[in-house]
Tab-separated table of C-alpha atoms in Angstrom:
chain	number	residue	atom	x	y	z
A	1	UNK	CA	56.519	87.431	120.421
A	2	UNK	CA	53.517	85.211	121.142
A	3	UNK	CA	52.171	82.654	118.972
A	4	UNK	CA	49.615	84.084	116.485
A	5	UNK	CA	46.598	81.773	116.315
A	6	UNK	CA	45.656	81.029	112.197
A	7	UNK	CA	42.137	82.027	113.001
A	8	UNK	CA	43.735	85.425	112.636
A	9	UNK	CA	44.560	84.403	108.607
A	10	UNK	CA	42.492	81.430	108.037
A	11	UNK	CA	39.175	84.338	106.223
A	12	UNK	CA	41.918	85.849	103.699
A	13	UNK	CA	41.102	84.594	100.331
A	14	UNK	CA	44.820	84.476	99.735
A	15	UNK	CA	44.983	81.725	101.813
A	16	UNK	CA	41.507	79.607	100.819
A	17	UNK	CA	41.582	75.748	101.453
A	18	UNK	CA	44.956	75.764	102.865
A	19	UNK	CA	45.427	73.488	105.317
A	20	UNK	CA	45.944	74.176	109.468
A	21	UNK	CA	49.512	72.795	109.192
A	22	UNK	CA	49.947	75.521	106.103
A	23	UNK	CA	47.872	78.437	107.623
A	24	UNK	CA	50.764	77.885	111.157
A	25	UNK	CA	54.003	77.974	108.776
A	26	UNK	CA	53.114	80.979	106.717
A	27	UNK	CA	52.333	82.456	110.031
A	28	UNK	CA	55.287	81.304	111.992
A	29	UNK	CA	57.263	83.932	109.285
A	30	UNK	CA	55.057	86.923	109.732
A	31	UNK	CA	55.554	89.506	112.192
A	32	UNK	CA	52.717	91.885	113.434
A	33	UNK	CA	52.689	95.486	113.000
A	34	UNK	CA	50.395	98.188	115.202
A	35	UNK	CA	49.894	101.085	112.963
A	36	UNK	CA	48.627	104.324	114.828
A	37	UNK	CA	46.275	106.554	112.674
A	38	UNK	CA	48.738	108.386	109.983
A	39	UNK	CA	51.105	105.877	110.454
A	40	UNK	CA	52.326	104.586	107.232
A	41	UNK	CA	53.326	100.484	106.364
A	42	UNK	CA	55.612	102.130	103.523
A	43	UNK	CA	56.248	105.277	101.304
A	44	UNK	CA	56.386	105.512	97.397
A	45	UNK	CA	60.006	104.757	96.375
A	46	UNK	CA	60.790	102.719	99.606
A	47	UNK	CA	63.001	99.764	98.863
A	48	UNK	CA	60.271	96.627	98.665
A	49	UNK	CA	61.660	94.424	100.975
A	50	UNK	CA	58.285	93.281	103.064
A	51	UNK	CA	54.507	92.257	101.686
A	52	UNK	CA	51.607	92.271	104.346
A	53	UNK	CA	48.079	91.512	105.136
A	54	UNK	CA	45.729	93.691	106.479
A	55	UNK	CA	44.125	92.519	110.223
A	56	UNK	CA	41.980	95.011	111.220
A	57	UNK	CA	41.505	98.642	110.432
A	58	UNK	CA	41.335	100.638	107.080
A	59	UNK	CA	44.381	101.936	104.883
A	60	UNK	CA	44.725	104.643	102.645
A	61	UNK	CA	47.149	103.883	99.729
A	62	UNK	CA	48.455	107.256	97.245
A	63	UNK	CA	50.468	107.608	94.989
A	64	UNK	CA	52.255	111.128	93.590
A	65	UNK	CA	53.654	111.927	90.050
A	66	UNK	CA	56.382	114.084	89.491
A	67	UNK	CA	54.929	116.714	89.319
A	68	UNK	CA	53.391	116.552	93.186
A	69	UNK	CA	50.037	115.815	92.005
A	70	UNK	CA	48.457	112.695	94.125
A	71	UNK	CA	45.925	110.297	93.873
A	72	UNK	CA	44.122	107.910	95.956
A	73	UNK	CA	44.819	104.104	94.984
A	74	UNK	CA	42.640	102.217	96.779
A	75	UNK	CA	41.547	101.486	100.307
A	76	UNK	CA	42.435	98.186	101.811
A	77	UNK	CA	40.249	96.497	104.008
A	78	UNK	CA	41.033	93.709	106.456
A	79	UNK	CA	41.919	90.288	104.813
A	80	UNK	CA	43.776	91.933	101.799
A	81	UNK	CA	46.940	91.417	100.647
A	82	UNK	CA	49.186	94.554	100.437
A	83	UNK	CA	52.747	96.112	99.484
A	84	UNK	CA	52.977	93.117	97.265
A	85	UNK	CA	55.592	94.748	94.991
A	86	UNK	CA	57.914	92.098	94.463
A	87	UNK	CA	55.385	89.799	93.412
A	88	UNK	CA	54.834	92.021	90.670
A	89	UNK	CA	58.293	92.842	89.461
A	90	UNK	CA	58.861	95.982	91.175
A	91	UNK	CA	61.755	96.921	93.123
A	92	UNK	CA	60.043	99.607	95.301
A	93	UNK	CA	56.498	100.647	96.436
A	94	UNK	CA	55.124	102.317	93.734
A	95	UNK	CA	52.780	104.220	96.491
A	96	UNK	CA	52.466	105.289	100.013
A	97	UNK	CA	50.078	103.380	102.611
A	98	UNK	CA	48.618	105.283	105.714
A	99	UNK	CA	46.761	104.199	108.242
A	100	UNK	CA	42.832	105.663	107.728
A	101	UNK	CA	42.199	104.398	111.354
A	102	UNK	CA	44.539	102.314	113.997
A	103	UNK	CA	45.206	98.924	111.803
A	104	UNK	CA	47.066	95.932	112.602
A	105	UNK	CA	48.815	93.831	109.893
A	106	UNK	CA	50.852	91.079	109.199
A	107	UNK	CA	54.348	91.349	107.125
A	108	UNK	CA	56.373	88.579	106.367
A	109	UNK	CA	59.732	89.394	104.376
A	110	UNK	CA	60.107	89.472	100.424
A	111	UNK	CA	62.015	86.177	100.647
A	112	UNK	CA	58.860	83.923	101.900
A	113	UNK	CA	56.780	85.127	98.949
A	114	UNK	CA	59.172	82.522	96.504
A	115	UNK	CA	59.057	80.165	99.193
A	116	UNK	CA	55.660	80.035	99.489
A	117	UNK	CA	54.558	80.149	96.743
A	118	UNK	CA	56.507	76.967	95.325
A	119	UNK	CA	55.124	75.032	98.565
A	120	UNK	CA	51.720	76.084	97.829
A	121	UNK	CA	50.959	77.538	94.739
A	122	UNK	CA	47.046	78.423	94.956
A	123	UNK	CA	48.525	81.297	96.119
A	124	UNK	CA	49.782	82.335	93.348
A	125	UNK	CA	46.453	81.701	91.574
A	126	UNK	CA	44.488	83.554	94.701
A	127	UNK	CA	47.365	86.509	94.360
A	128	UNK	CA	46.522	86.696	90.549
A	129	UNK	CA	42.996	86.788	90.881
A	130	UNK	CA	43.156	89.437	93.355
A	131	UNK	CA	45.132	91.292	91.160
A	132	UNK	CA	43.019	90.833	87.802
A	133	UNK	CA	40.027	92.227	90.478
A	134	UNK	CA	42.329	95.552	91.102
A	135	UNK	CA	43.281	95.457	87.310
A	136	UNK	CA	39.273	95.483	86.222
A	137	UNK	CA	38.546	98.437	89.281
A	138	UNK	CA	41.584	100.066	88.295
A	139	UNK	CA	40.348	100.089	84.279
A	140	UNK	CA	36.734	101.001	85.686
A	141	UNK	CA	38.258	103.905	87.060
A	142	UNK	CA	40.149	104.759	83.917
A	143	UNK	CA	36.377	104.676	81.968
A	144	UNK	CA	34.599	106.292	84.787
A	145	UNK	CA	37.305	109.323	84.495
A	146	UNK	CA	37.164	109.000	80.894
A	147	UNK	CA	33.053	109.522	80.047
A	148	UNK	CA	31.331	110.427	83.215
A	149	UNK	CA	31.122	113.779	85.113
A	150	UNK	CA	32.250	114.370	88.329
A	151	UNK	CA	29.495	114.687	90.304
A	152	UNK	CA	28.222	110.961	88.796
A	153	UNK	CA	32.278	110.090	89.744
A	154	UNK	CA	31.630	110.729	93.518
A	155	UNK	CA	28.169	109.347	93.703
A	156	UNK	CA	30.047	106.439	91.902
A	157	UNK	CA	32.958	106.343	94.843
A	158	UNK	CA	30.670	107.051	97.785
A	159	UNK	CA	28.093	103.868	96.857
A	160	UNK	CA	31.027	101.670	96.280
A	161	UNK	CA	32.636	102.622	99.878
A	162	UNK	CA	29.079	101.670	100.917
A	163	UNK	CA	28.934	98.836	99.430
A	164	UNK	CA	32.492	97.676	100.857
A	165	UNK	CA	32.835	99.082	104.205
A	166	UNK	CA	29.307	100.062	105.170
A	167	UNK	CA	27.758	99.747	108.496
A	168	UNK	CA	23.628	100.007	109.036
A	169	UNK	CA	22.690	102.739	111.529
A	170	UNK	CA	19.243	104.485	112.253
A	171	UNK	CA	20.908	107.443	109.941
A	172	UNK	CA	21.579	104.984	107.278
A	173	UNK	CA	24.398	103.566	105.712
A	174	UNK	CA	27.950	104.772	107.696
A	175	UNK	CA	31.097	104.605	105.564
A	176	UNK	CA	32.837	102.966	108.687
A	177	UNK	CA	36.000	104.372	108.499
A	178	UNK	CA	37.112	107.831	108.786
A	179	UNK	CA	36.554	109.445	104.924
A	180	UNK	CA	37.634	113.133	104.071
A	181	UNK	CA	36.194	115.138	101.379
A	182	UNK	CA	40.207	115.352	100.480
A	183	UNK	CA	39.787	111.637	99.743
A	184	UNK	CA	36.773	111.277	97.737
A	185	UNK	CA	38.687	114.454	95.701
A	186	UNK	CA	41.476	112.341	95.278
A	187	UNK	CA	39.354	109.334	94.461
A	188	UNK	CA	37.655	110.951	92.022
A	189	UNK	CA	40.329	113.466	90.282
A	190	UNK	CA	37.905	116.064	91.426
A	191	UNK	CA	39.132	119.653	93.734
A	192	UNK	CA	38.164	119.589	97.105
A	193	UNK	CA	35.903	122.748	96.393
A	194	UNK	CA	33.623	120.187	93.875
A	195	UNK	CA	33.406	117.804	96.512
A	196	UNK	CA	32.699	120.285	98.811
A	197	UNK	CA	30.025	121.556	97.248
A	198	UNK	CA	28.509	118.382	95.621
A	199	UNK	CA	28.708	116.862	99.161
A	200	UNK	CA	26.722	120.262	100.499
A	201	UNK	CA	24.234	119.881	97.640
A	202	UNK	CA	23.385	116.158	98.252
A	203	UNK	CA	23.091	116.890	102.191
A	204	UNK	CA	20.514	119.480	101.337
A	205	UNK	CA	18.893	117.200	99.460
A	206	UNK	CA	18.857	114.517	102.139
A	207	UNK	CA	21.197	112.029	100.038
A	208	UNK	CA	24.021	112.017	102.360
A	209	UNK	CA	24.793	112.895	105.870
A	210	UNK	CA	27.990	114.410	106.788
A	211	UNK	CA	30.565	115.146	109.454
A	212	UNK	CA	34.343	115.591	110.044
A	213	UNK	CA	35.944	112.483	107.570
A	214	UNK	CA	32.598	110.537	108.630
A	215	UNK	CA	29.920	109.903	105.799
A	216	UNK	CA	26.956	108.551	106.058
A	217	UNK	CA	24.415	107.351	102.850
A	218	UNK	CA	21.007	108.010	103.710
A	219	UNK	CA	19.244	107.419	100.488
A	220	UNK	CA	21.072	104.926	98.687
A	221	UNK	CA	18.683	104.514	95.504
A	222	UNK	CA	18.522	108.926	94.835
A	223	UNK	CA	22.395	108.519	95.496
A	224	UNK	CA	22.086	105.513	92.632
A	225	UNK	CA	20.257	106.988	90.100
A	226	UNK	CA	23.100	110.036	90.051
A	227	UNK	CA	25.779	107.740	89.628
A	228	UNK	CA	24.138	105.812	86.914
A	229	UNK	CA	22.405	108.768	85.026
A	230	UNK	CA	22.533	109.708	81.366
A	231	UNK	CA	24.752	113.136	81.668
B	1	UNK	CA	48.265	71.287	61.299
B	2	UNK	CA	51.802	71.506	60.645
B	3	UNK	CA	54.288	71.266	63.986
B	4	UNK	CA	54.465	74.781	64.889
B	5	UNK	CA	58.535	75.644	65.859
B	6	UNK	CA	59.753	76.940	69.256
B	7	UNK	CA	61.063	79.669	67.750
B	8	UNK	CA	57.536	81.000	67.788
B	9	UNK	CA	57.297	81.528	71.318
B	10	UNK	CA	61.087	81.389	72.547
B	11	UNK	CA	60.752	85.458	73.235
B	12	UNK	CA	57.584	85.778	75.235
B	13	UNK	CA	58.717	86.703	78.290
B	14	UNK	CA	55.726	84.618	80.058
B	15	UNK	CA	57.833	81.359	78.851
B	16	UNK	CA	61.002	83.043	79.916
B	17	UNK	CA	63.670	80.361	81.617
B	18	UNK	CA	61.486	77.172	80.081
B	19	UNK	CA	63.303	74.051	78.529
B	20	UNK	CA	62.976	73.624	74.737
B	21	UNK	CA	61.067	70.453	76.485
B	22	UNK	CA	58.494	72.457	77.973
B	23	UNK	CA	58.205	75.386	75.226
B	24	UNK	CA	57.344	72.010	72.437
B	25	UNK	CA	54.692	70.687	75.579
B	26	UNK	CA	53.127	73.986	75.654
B	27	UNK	CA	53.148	74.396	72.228
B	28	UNK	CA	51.538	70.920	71.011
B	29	UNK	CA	48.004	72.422	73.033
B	30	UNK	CA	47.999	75.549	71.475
B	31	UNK	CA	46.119	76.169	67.968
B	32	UNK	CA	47.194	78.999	65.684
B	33	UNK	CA	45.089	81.674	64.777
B	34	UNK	CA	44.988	84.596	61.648
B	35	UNK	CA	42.870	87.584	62.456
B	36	UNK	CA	42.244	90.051	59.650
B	37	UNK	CA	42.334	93.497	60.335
B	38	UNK	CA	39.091	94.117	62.205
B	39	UNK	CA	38.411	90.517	63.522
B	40	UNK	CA	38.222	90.420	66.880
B	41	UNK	CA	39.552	87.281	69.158
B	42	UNK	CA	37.124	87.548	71.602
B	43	UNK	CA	34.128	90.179	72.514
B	44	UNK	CA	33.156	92.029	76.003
B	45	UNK	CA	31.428	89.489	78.296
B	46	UNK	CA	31.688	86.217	75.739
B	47	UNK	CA	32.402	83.489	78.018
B	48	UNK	CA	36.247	82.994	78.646
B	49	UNK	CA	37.217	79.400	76.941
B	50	UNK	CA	40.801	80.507	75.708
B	51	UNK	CA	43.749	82.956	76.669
B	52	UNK	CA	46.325	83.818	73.818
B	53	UNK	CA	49.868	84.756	73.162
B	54	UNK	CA	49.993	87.737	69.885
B	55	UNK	CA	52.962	86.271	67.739
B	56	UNK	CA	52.273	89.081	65.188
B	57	UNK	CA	50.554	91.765	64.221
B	58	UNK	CA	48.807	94.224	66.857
B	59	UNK	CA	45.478	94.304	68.879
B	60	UNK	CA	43.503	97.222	70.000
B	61	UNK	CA	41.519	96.037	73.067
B	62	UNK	CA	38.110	98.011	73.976
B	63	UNK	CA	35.715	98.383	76.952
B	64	UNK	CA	32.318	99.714	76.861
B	65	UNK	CA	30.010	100.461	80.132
B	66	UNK	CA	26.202	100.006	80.264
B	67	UNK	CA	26.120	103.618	78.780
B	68	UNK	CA	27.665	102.751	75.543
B	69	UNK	CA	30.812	104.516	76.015
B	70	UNK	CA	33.993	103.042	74.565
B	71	UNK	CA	37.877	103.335	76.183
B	72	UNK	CA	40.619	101.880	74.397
B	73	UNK	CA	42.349	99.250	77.341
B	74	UNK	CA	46.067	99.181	75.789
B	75	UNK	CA	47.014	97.595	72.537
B	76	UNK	CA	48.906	93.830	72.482
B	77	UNK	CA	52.383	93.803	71.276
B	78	UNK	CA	53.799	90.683	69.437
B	79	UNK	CA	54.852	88.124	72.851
B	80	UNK	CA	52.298	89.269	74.683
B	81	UNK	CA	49.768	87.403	76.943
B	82	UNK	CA	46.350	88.607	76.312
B	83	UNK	CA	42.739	87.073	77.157
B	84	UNK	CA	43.805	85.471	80.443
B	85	UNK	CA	40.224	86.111	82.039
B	86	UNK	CA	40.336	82.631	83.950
B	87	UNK	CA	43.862	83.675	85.454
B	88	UNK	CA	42.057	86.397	87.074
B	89	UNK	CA	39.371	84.824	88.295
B	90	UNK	CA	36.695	86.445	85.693
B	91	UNK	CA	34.454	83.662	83.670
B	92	UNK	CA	33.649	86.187	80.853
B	93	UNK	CA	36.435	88.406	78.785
B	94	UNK	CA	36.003	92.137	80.432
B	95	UNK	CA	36.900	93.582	76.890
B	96	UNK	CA	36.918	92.680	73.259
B	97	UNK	CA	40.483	92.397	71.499
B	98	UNK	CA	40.088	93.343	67.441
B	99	UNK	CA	43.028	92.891	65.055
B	100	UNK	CA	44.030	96.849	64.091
B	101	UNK	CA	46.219	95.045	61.388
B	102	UNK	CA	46.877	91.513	60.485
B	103	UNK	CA	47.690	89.460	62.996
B	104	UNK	CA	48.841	86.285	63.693
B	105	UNK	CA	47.866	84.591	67.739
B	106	UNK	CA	48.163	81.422	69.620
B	107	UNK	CA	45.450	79.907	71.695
B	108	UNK	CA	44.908	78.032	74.211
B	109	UNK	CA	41.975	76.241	76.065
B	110	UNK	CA	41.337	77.105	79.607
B	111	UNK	CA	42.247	73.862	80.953
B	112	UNK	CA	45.536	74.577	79.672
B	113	UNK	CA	45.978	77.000	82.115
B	114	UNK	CA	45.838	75.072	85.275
B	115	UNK	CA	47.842	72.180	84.331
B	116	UNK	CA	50.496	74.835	82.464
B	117	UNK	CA	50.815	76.730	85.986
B	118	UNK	CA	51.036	73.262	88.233
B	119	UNK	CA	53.959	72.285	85.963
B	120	UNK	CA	55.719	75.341	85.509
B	121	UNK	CA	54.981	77.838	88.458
B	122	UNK	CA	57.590	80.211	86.953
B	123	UNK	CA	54.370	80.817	84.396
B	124	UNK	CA	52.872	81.994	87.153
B	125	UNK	CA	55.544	84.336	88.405
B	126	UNK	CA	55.512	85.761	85.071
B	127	UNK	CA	52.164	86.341	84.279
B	128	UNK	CA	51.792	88.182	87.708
B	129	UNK	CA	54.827	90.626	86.989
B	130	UNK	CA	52.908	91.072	83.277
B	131	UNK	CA	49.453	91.617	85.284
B	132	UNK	CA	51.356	94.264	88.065
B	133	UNK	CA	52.864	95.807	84.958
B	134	UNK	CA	49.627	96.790	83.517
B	135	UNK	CA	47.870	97.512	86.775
B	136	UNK	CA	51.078	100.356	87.462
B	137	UNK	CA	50.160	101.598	83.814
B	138	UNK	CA	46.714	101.491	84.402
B	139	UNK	CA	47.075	103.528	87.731
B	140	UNK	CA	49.066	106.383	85.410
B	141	UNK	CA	46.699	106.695	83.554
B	142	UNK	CA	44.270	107.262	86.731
B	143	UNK	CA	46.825	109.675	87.252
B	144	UNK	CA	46.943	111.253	84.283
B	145	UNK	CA	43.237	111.724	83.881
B	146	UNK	CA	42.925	113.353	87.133
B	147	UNK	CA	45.771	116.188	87.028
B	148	UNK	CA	46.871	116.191	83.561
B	149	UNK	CA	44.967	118.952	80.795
B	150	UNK	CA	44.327	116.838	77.687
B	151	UNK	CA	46.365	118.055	75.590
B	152	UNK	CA	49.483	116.527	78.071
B	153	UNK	CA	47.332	113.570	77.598
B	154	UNK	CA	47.558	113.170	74.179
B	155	UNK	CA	51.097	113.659	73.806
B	156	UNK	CA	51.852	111.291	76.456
B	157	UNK	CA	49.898	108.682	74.749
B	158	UNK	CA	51.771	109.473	71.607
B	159	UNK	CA	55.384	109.632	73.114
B	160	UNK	CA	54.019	106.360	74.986
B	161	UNK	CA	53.553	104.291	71.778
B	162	UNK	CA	56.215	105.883	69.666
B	163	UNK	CA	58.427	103.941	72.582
B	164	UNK	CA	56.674	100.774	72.013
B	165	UNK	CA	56.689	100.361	68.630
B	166	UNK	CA	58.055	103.139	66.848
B	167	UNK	CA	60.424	102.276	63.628
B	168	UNK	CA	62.393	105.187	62.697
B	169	UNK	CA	62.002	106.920	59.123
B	170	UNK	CA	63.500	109.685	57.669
B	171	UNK	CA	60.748	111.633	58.380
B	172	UNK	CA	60.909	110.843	62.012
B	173	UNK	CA	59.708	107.719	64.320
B	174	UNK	CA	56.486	106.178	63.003
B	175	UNK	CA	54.518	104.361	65.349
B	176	UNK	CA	54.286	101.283	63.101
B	177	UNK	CA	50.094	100.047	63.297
B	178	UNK	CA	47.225	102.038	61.854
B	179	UNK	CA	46.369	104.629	64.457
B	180	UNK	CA	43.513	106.254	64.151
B	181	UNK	CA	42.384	109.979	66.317
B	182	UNK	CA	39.376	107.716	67.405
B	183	UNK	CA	41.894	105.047	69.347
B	184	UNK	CA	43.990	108.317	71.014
B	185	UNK	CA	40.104	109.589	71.967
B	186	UNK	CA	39.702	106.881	73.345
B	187	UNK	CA	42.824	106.238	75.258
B	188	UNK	CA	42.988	109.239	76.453
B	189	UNK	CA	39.413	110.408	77.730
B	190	UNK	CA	39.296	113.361	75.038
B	191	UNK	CA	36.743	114.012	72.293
B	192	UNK	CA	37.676	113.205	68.305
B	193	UNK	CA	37.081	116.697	68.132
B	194	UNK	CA	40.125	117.665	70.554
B	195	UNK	CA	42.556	115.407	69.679
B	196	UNK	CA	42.016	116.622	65.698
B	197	UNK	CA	42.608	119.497	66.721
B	198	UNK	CA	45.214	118.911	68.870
B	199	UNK	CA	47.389	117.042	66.222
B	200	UNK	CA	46.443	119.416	63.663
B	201	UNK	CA	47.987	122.284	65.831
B	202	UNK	CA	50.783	120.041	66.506
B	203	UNK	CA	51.312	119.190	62.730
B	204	UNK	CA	51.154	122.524	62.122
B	205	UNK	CA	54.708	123.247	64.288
B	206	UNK	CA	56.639	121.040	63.048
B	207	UNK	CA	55.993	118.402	66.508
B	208	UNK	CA	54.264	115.098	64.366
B	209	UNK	CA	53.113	114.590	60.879
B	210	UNK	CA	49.721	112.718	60.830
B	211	UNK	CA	48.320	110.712	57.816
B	212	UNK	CA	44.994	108.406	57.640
B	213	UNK	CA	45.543	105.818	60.631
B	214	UNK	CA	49.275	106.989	60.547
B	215	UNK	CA	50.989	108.891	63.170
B	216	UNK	CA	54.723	109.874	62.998
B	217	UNK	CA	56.730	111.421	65.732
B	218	UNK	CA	58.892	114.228	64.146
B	219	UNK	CA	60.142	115.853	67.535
B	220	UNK	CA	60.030	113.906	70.389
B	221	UNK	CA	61.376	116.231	72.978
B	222	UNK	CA	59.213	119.038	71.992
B	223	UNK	CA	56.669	116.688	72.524
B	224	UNK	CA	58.050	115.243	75.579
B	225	UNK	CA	58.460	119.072	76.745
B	226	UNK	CA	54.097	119.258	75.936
B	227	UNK	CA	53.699	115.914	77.689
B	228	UNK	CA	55.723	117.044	80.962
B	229	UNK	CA	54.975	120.697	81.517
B	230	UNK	CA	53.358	122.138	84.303
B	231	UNK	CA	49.972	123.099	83.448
């Protein structure tokens, strides 16, 4: 394999004001992974035995009940740790992450996360904080299910994709990563047929453009003032 | 103040694998705190000077957004960490944590925290496992609110506590803390109005037996059966 250069890790937050020497060991364990689009890093259930961090692309992490019914997690986006499991206590992947677009990543092997983390333990405090960030989105999600209707719930998740992964075009604001309507339902614990039609609705209005899993914000502020609206 | 013992903190799994050493080190920086029923230890968006550790008792910790509207987080267990804001990066506490019946809590200053992790990095380890653990219940309860009816809600909330700190009578298992319909509301994204209802039906065959702030499980697998059924 060839030598990875630590310009490749060196804008994760999990690894801020480590040192060159560090940045080249904790890359000398990692290998690199090529995901295609649909390709998945690892399935719900899946023995834990890797963690990784995201290079380039966009993934797509769900997670089923028992009864079959799925949600979407969370995306991740290129400098964040993933599949982190063992770190916090669990034995296997508690969901399933899929390649949104082609992605490459970095996985090192369960064992380096003890390692590492006893040679240089700011990251342990950078892997908590990033985790109290997903606990506080996570519980934002749980009141933005709990007291707001749906259609302010995918104004809600459409802004924040925006916000994250947006790119400026003459259009306006493209989500720039390939988004289905079967994500935002999932995102949202709306049916597709809501976010069909809320999508439709907004379009009409001149909120939104849309095409096939491509999304594009064109009036940012309208979009706003839905997501943030008295019922 | 009077040496506080060990003892007090000897089960917390955060301290778990510490030498008596270390537990009487951590212990001489921590002050001891009573909360009547209804103080709170900290409110939503105070500044975050101290994290905790319940030794008694039981919290209720709440969330409002800019609308006003409340969600019940989780409630704190006796050897839990609570209030650990700074581990996670956030400067102000995201909820407010009230006493639901008397309670007794240790606290610590913030600067604790650093010099507590530097010395003992299996603090660390633990607190992320006790962070995952409540992000994997918080994503449930994503879950939950997106494919589950309310009524499945509700019992799952009350089968969920009933586990955590039921104490069995003879007229069934009695989740032992005042409980009001207003905390299941608000843990479960239903009205007061629906879950009255709800337990009021539920009373009414046999499944719970409901009293001011009191809630006793009578038959757990019928309500396991409500809780896990296909809508």
């Amino acid at each position: 394999m060839a030598r990875l250069d630590r310009s490749l890790i060196a804008g994760a937050s999990a690894f801020a004001g480590l040192s060159a020497e560090a940045l080249d060991e904790i890359l000398s364990r990692a290998e690199i992974l090529r995901l295609l689009k649909g390709e998945t890093a690892f399935r719900q259930g899946e023995k834990a035995d890797r963690f990784f961090l995201l290079l380039h692309g966009r993934l797509r992490v769900t997670r089923v009940n028992a009864q079959g019914a799925q949600i979407l997690v969370r995306f991740i986006a290129p400098n964040d740790l993933f599949g982190v499991a063992m770190a916090i206590g669990a034995a296997a992947y508690p969901g399933t992450a899929t390649a949104a677009t082609e992605s490459l990543a970095l996985a090192w092997p369960n064992a380096s996360w003890a390692e590492l983390i006893a040679t240089y333990p700011s990251l342990a405090v950078q892997a908590m904080q990033s985790l109290g960030a997903r606990l506080q989105d996570t519980q934002d999600r749980v009141l933005e299910l709990s007291t707001r209707n749906v259609e302010r719930r995918i104004a809600g998740a459409v802004l924040k994709l925006a916000r994250q992964a947006g790119r400026k075009t003459d259009e306006g604001v493209l989500i720039d990563f390939p988004l289905s309507r079967q994500d935002l339902a999932e995102m949202t614990g709306a049916t597709l047929h809501t976010v069909s039609r809320t999508m439709s609705a907004w379009e009409a209005k001149g909120l939104v453009a849309c095409g096939r899993q491509r999304v594009v914000v064109r009036d940012e502020p309208g979009l706003a003032a839905i997501a943030n609206s008295d019922e």
